[in-house]
PDB file of C-alpha atoms and ligand atoms in Angstrom:
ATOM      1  CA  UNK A   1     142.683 -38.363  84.340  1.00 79.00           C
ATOM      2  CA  UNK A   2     140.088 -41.208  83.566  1.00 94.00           C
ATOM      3  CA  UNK A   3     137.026 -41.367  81.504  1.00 96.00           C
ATOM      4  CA  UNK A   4     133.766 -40.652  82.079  1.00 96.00           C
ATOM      5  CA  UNK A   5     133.373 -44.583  81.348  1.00 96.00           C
ATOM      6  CA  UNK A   6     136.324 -45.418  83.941  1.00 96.00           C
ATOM      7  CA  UNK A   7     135.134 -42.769  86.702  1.00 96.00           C
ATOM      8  CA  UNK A   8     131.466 -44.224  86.766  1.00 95.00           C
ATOM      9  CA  UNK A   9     132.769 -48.129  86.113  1.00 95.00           C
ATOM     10  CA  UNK A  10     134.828 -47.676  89.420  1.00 95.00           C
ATOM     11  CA  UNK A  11     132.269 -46.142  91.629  1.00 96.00           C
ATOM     12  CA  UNK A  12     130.020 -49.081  90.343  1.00 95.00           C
ATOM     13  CA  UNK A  13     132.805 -51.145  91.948  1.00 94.00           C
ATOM     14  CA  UNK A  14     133.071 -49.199  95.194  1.00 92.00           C
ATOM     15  CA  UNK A  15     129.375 -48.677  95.722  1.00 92.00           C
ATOM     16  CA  UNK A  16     128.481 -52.508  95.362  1.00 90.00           C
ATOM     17  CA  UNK A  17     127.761 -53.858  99.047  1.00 89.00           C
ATOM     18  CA  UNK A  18     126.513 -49.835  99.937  1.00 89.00           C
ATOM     19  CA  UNK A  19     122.762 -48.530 100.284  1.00 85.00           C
ATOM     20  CA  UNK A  20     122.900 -46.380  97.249  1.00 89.00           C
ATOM     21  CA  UNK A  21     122.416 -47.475  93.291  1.00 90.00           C
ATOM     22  CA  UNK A  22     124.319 -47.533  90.173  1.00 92.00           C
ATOM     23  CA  UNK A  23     121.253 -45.161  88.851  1.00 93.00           C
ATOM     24  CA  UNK A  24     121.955 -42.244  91.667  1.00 94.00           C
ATOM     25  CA  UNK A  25     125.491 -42.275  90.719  1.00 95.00           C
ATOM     26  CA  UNK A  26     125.141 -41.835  87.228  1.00 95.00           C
ATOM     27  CA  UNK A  27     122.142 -39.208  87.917  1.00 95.00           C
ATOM     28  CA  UNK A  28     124.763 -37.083  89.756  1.00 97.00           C
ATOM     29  CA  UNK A  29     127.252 -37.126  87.000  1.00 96.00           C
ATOM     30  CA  UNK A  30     124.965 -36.033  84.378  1.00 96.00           C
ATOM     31  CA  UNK A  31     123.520 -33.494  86.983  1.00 94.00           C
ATOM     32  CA  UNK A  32     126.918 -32.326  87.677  1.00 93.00           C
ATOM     33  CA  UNK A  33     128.468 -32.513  84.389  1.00 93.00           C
ATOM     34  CA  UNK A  34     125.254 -30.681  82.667  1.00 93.00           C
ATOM     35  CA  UNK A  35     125.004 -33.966  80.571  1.00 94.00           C
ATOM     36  CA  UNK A  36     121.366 -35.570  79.401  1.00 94.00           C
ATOM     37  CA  UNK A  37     121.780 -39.639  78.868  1.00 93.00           C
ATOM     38  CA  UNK A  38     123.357 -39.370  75.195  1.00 95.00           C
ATOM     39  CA  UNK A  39     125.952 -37.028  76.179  1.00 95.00           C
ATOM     40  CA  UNK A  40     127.554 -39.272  78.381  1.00 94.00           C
ATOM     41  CA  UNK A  41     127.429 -42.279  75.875  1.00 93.00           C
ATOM     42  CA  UNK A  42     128.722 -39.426  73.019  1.00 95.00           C
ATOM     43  CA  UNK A  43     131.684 -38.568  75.472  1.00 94.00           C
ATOM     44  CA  UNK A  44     131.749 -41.751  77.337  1.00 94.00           C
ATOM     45  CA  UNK A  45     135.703 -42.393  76.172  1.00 96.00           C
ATOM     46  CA  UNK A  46     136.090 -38.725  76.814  1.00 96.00           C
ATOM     47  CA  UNK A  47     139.027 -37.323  79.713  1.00 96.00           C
ATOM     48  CA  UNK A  48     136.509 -36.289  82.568  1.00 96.00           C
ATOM     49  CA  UNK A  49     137.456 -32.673  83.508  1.00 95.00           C
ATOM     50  CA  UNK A  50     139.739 -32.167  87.440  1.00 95.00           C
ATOM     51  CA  UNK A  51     137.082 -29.743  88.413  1.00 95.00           C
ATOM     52  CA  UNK A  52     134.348 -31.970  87.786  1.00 95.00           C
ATOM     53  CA  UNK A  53     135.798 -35.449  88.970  1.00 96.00           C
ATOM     54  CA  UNK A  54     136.346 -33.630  92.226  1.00 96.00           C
ATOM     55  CA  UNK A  55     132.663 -32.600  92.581  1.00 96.00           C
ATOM     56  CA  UNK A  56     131.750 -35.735  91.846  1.00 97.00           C
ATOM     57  CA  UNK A  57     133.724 -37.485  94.572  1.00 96.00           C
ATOM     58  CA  UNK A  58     132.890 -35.260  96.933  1.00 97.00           C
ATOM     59  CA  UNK A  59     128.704 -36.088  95.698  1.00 97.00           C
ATOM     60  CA  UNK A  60     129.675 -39.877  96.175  1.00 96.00           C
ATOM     61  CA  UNK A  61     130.869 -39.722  99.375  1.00 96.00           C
ATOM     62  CA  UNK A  62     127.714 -37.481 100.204  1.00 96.00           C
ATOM     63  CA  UNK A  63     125.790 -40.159  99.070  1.00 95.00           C
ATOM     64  CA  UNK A  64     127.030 -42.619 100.628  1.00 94.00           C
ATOM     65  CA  UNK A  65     126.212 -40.312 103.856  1.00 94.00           C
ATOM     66  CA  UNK A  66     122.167 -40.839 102.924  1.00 93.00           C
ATOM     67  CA  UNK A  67     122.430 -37.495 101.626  1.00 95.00           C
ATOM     68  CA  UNK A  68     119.559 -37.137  99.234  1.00 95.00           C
ATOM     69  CA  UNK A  69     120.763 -36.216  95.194  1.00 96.00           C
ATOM     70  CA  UNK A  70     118.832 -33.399  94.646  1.00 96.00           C
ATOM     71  CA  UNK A  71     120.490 -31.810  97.883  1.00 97.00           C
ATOM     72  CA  UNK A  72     123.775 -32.618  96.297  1.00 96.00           C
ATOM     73  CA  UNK A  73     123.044 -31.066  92.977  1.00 95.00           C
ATOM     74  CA  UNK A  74     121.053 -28.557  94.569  1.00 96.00           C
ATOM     75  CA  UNK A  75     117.763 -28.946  92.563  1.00 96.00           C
ATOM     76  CA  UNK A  76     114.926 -31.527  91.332  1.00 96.00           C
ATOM     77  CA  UNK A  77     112.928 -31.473  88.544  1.00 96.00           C
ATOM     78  CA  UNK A  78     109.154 -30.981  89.178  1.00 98.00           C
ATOM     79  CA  UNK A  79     106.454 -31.082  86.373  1.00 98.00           C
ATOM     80  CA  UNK A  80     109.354 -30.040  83.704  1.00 97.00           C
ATOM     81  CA  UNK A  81     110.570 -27.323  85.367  1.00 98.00           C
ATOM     82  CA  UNK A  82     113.856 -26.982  87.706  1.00 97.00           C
ATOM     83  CA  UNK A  83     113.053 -26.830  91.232  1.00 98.00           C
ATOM     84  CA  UNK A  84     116.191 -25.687  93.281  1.00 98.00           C
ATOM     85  CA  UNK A  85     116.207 -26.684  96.903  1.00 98.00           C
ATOM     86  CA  UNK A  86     118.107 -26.721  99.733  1.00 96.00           C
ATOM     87  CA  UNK A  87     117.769 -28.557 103.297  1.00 96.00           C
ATOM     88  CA  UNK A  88     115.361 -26.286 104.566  1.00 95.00           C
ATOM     89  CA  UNK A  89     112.654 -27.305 102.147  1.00 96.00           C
ATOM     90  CA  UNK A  90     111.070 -30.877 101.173  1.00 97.00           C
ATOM     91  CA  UNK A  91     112.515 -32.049  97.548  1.00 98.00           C
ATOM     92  CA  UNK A  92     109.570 -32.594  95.797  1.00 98.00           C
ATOM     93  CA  UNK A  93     107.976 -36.060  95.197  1.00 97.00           C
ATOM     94  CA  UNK A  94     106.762 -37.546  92.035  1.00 96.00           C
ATOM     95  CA  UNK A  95     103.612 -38.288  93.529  1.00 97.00           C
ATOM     96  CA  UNK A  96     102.882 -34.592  93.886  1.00 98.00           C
ATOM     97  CA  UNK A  97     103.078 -34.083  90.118  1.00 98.00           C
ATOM     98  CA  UNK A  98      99.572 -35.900  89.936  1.00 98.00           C
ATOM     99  CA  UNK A  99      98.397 -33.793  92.353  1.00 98.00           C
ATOM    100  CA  UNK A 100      99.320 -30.373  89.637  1.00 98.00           C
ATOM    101  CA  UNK A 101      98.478 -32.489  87.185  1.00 98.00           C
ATOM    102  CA  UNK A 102      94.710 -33.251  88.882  1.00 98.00           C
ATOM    103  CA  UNK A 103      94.470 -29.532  89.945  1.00 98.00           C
ATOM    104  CA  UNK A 104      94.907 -28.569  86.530  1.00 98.00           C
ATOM    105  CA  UNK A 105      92.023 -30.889  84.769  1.00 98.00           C
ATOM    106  CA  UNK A 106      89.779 -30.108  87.542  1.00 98.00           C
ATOM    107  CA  UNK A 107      90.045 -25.938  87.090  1.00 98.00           C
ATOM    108  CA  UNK A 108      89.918 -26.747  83.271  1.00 98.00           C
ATOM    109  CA  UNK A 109      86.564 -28.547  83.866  1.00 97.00           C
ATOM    110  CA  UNK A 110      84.801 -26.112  86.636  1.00 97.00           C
ATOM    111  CA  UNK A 111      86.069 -22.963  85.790  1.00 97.00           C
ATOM    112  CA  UNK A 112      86.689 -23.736  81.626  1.00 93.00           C
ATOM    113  CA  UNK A 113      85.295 -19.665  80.963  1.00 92.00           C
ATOM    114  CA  UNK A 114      86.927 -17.865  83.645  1.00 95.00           C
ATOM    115  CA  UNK A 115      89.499 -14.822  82.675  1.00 96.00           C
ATOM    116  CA  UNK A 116      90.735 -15.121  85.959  1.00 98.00           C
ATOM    117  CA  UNK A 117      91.460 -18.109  89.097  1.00 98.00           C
ATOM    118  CA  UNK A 118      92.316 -17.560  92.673  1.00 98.00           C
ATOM    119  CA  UNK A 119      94.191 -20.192  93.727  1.00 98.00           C
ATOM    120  CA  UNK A 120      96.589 -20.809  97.033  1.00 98.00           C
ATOM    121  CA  UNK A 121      99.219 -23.274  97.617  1.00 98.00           C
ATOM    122  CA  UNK A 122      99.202 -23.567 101.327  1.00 98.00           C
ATOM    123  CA  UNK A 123     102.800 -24.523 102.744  1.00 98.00           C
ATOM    124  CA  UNK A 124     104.486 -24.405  99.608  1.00 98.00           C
ATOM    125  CA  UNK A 125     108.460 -25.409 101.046  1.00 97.00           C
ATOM    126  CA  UNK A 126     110.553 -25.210  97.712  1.00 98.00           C
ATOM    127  CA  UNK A 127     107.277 -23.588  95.818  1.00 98.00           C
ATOM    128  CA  UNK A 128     107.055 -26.365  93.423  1.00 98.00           C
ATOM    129  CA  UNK A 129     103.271 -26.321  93.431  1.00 98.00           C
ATOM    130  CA  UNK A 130     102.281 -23.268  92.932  1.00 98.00           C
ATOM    131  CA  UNK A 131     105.489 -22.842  90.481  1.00 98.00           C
ATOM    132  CA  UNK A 132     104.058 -25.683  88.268  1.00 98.00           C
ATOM    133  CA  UNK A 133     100.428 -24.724  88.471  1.00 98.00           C
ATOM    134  CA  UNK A 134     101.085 -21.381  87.340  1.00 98.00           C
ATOM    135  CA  UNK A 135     103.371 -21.778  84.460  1.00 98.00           C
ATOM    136  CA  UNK A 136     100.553 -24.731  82.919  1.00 98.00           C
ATOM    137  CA  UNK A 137      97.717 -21.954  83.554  1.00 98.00           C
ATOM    138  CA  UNK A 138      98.148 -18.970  83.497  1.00 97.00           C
ATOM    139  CA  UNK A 139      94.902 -17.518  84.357  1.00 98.00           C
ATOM    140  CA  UNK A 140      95.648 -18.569  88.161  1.00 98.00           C
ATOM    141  CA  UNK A 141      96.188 -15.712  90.136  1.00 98.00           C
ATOM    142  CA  UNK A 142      98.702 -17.775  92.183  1.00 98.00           C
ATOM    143  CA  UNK A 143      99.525 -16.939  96.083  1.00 98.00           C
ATOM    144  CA  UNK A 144     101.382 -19.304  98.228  1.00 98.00           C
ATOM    145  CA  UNK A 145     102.084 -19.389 102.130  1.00 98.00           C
ATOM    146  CA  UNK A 146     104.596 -20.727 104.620  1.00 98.00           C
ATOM    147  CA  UNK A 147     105.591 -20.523 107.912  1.00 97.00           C
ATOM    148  CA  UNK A 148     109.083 -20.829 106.942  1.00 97.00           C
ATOM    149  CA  UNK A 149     110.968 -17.536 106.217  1.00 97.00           C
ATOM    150  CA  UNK A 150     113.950 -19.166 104.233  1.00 96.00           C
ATOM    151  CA  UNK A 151     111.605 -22.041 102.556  1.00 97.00           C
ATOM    152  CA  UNK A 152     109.892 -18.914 101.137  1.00 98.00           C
ATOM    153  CA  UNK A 153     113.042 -17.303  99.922  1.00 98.00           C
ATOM    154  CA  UNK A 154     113.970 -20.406  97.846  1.00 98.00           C
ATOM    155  CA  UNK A 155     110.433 -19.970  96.945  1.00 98.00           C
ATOM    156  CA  UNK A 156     110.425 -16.722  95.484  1.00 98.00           C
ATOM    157  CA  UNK A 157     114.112 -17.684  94.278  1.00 98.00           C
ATOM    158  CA  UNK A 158     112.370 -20.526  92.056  1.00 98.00           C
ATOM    159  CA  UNK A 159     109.911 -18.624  90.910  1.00 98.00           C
ATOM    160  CA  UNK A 160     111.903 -15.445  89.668  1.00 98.00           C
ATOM    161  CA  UNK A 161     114.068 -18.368  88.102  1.00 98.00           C
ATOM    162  CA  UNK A 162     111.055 -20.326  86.241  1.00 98.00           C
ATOM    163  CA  UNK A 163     109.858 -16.510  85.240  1.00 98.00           C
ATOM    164  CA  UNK A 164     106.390 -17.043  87.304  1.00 97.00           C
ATOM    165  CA  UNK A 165     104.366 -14.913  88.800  1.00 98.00           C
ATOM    166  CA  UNK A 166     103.181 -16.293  92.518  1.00 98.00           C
ATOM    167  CA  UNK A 167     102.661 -14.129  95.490  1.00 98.00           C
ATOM    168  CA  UNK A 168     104.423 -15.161  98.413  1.00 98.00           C
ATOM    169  CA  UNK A 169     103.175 -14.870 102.079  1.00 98.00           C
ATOM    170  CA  UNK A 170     104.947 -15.663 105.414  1.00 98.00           C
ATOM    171  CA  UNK A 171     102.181 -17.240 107.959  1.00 98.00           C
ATOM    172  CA  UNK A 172     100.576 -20.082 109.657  1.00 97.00           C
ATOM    173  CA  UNK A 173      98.923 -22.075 106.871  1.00 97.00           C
ATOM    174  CA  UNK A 174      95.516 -20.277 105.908  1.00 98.00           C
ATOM    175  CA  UNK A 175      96.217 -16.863 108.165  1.00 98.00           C
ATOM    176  CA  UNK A 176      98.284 -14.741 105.646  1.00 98.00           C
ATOM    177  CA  UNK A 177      95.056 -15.536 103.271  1.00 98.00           C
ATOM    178  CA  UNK A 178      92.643 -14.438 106.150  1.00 98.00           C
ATOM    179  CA  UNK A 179      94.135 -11.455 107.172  1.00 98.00           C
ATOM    180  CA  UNK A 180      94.210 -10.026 103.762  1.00 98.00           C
ATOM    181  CA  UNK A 181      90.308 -10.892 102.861  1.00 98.00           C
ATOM    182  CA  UNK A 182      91.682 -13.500  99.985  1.00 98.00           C
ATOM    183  CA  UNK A 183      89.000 -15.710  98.462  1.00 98.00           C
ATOM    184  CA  UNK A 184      89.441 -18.652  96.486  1.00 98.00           C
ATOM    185  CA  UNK A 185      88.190 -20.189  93.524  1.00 98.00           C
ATOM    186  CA  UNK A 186      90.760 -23.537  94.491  1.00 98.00           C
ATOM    187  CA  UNK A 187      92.807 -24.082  97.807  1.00 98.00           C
ATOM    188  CA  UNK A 188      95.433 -26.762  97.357  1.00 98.00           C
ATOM    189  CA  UNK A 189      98.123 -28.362  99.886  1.00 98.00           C
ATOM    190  CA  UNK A 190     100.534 -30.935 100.236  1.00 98.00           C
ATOM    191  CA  UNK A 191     101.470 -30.389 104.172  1.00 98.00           C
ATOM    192  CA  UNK A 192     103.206 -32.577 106.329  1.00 97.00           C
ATOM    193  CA  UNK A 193     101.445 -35.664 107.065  1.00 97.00           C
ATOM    194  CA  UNK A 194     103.919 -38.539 108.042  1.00 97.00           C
ATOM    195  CA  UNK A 195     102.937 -39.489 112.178  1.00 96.00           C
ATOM    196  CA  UNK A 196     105.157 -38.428 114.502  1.00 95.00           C
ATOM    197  CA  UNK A 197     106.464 -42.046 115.413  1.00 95.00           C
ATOM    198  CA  UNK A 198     105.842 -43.198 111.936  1.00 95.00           C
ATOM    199  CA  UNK A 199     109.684 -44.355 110.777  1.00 95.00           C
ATOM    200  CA  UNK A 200     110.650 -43.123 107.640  1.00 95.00           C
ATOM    201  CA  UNK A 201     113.660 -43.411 105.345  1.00 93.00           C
ATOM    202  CA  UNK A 202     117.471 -42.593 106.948  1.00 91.00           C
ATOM    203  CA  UNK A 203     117.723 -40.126 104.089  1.00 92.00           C
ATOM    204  CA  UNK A 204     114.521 -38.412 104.648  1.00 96.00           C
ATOM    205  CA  UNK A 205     115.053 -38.656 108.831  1.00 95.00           C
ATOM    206  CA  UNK A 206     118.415 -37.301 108.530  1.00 95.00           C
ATOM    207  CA  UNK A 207     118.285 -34.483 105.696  1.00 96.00           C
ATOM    208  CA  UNK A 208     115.178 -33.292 104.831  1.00 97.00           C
ATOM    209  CA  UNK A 209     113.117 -30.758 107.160  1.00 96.00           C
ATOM    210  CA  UNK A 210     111.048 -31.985 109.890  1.00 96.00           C
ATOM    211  CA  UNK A 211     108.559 -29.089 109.716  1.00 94.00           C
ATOM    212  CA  UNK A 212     107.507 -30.107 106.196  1.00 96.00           C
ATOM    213  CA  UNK A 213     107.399 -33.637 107.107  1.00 96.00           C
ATOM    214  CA  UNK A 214     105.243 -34.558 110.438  1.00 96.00           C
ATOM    215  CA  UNK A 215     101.912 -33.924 110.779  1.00 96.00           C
ATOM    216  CA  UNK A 216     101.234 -34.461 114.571  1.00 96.00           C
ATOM    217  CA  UNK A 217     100.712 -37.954 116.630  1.00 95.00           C
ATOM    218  CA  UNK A 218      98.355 -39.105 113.717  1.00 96.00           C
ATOM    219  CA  UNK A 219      99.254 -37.098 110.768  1.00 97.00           C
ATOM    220  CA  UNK A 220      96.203 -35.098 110.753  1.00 97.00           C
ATOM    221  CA  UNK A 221      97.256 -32.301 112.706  1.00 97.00           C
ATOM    222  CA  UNK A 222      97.438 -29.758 109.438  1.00 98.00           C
ATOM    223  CA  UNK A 223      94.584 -31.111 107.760  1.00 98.00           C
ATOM    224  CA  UNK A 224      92.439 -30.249 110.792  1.00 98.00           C
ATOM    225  CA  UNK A 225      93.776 -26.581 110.836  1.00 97.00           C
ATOM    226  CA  UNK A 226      92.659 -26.070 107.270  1.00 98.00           C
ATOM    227  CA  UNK A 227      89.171 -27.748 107.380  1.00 98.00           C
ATOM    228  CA  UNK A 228      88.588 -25.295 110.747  1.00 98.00           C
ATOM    229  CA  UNK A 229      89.581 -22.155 108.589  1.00 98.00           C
ATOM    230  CA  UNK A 230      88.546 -23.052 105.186  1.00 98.00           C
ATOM    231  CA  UNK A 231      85.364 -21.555 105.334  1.00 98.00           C
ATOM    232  CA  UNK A 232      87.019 -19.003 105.850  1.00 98.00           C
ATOM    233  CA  UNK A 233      89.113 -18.573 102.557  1.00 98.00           C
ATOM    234  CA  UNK A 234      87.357 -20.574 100.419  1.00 98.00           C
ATOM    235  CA  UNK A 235      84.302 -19.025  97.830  1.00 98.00           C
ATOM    236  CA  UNK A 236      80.617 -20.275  97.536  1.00 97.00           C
ATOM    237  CA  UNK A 237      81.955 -22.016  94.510  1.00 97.00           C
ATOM    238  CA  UNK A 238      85.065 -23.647  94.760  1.00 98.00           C
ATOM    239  CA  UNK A 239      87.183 -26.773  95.360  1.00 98.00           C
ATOM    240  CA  UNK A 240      90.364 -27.904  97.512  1.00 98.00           C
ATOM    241  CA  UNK A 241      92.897 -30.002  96.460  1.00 99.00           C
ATOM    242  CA  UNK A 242      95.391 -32.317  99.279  1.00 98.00           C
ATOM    243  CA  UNK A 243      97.817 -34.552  98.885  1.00 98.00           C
ATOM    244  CA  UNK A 244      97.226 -37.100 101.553  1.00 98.00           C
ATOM    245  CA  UNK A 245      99.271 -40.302 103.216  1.00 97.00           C
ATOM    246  CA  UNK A 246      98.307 -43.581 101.753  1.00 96.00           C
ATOM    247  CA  UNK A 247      97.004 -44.696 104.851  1.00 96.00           C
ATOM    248  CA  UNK A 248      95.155 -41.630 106.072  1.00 96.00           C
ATOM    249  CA  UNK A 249      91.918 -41.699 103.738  1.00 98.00           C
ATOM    250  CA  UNK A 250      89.507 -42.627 106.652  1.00 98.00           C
ATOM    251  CA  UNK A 251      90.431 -40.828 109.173  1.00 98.00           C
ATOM    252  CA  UNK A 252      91.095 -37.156 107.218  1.00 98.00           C
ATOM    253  CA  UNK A 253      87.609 -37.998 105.330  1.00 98.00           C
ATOM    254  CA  UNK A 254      86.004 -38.188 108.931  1.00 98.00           C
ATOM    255  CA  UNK A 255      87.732 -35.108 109.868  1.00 98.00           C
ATOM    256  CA  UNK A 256      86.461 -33.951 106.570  1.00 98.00           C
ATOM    257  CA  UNK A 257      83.105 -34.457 107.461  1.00 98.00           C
ATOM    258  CA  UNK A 258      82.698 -32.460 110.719  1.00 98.00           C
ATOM    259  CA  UNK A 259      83.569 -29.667 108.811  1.00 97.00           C
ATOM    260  CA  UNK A 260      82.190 -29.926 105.227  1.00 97.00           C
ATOM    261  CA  UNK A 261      78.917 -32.268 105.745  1.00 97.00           C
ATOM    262  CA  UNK A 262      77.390 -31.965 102.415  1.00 95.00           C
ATOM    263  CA  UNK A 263      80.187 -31.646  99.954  1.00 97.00           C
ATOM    264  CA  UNK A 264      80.602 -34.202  97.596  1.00 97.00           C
ATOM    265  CA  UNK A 265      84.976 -35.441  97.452  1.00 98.00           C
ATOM    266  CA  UNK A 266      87.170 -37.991  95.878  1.00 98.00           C
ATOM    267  CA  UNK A 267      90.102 -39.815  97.026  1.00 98.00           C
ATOM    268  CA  UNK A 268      92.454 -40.456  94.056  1.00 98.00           C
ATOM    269  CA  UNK A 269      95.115 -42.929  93.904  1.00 98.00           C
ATOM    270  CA  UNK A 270      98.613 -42.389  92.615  1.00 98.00           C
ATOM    271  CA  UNK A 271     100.600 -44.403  90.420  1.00 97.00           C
ATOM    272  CA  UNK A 272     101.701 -46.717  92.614  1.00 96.00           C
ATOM    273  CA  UNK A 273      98.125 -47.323  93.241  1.00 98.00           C
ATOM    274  CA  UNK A 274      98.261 -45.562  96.662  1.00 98.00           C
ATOM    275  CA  UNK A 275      95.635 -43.120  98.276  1.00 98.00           C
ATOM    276  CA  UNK A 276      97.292 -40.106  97.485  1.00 98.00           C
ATOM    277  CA  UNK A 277      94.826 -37.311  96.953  1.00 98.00           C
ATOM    278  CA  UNK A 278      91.386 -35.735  98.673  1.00 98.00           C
ATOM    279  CA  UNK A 279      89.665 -33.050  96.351  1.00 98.00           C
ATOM    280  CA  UNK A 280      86.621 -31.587  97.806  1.00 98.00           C
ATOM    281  CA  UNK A 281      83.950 -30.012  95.749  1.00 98.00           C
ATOM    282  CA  UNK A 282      82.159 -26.901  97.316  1.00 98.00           C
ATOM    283  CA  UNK A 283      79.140 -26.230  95.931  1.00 97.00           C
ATOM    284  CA  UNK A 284      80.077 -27.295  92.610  1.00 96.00           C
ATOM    285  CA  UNK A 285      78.073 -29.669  90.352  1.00 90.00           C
ATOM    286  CA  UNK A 286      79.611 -32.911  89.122  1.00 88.00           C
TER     287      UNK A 286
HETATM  288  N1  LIG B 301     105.435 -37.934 100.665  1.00 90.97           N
HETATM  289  C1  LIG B 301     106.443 -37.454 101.541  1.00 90.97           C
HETATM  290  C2  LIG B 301     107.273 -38.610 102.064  1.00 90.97           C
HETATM  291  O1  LIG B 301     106.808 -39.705 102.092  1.00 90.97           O
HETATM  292  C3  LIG B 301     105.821 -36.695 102.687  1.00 90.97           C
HETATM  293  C4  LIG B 301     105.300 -35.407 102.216  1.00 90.97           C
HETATM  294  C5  LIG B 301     104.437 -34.728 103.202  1.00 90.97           C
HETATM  295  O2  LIG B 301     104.477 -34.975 104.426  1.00 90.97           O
HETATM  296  N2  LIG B 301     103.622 -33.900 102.716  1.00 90.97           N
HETATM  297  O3  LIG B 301     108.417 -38.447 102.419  1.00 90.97           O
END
């Protein structure tokens, strides 16, 4: 058998003229071999185990299929924590990370004395939302929906696994919430928003579920289901939290607007200095 060295030097090789890079190759070996960056320079000379080197062909040519990683290895990491998913839930994005990460400074600055927070993640796929926001606060009483039967059960899978307390509803965005009288002190989603004829990557197209991906002819189609029904869910004093598409700002702040006329909102960019987030303050001072 070869090294780890040899393995990964010849897949650098084979890999040159394909669509995939030297960085997800050597992601899935440490993924598969359990391995953080210094391990495989420690064992780098090391005989790579049978077992493994076949799991790690079989990833490479699964890569070279546009087969995202994180389907391969059967998990992402999300806000520190491991966030297993499969192909019937979105692998969650970096850029949702600032969204948690927004969510959180905001409830720390409106609701700093509060013993206890009602929050919702509404279409949570893998769970990764409400997974993250509960384990960095736990005063959030944490309940998540989806539409999706077996994204929920990878749901409730990740959160039994992360030890986290979220409960779990199967419905239509905002209805499981209605029909049980829930009221919230924060709403927050990240639903599908890519337009229907928008093109998007072959891996994304080709592996990762529509349902949590397209948001109607203009994106907008979830986004207008919530603002309908948020009066209904939402408390006198409260805010909502969305990821949004980088090129949706106008239009979802206009839908925004027939719905919520006086509330004051922000549009926060990520990163990569993209529109990436609409918070909307109800009835809450700045
Ligand atoms: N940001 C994701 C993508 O670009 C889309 C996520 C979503 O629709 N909520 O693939």
């Amino acid at each position: 058998m070869a090294s780890y060295h040899d393995v990964l030097w010849q897949t650098f090789k084979e890999i040159k003229d394909a669509d995939i890079s030297d960085e997800a190759v050597q992601l899935l070996m440490l993924e598969l071999c359990n391995m953080s960056h210094n391990d495989l320079y420690l064992h780098y000379n090391d005989e790579m185990p049978e077992d493994l080197y076949k799991q790690y062909q079989d990833g490479v040519k699964r890569l070279l299929n546009n087969e995202p990683l994180q389907y391969i290895v059967g998990h992402q990491w999300f806000y520190g924590y491991q966030i297993n998913v499969n192909p019937e839930v979105l692998i969650p994005r970096y850029e949702t990370e600032e969204l948690v990460a927004n969510v959180l400074a905001d409830s720390d600055y409106y609701f700093k004395d509060r013993e206890e927070i009602t929050i919702a993640d509404v279409g949570t796929g893998s769970g990764s939302i409400a997974i993250a926001l509960k384990k960095e606060e736990p005063k959030f009483r944490m309940y998540a929906t989806d539409i999706s039967d077996t994204a929920l059960k990878q749901a409730q899978e990740n959160a039994d696994f992360n030890e986290c307390e979220v409960t779990f509803y199967q419905g239509d965005m905002l209805q499981p919430l209605i029909d049980r009288n829930i009221k919230l002190d924060i709403l927050v989603s990240n639903p599908p928003y890519i337009p229907v004829h928008q093109e998007v990557q072959k891996s994304v197209e080709e592996y990762e579920p529509h349902v949590a991906l397209f948001g109607g002819n203009d994106g907008l189609f979830f986004y207008r289901k919530i603002f309908e029904n948020a009066h209904k869910v939402i408390k006198e004093h409260s805010f909502m939290a969305f990821e949004i598409g980088y090129d949706e700002k106008d239009a979802i702040v206009a839908e925004l607007k027939k719905h919520f006329p006086l509330d004051r909102y922000d549009v926060l960019k990520d990163l990569n200095g993209k529109d990436r987030m609409l918070f909307v303050y109800h009835n809450l001072e700045e």
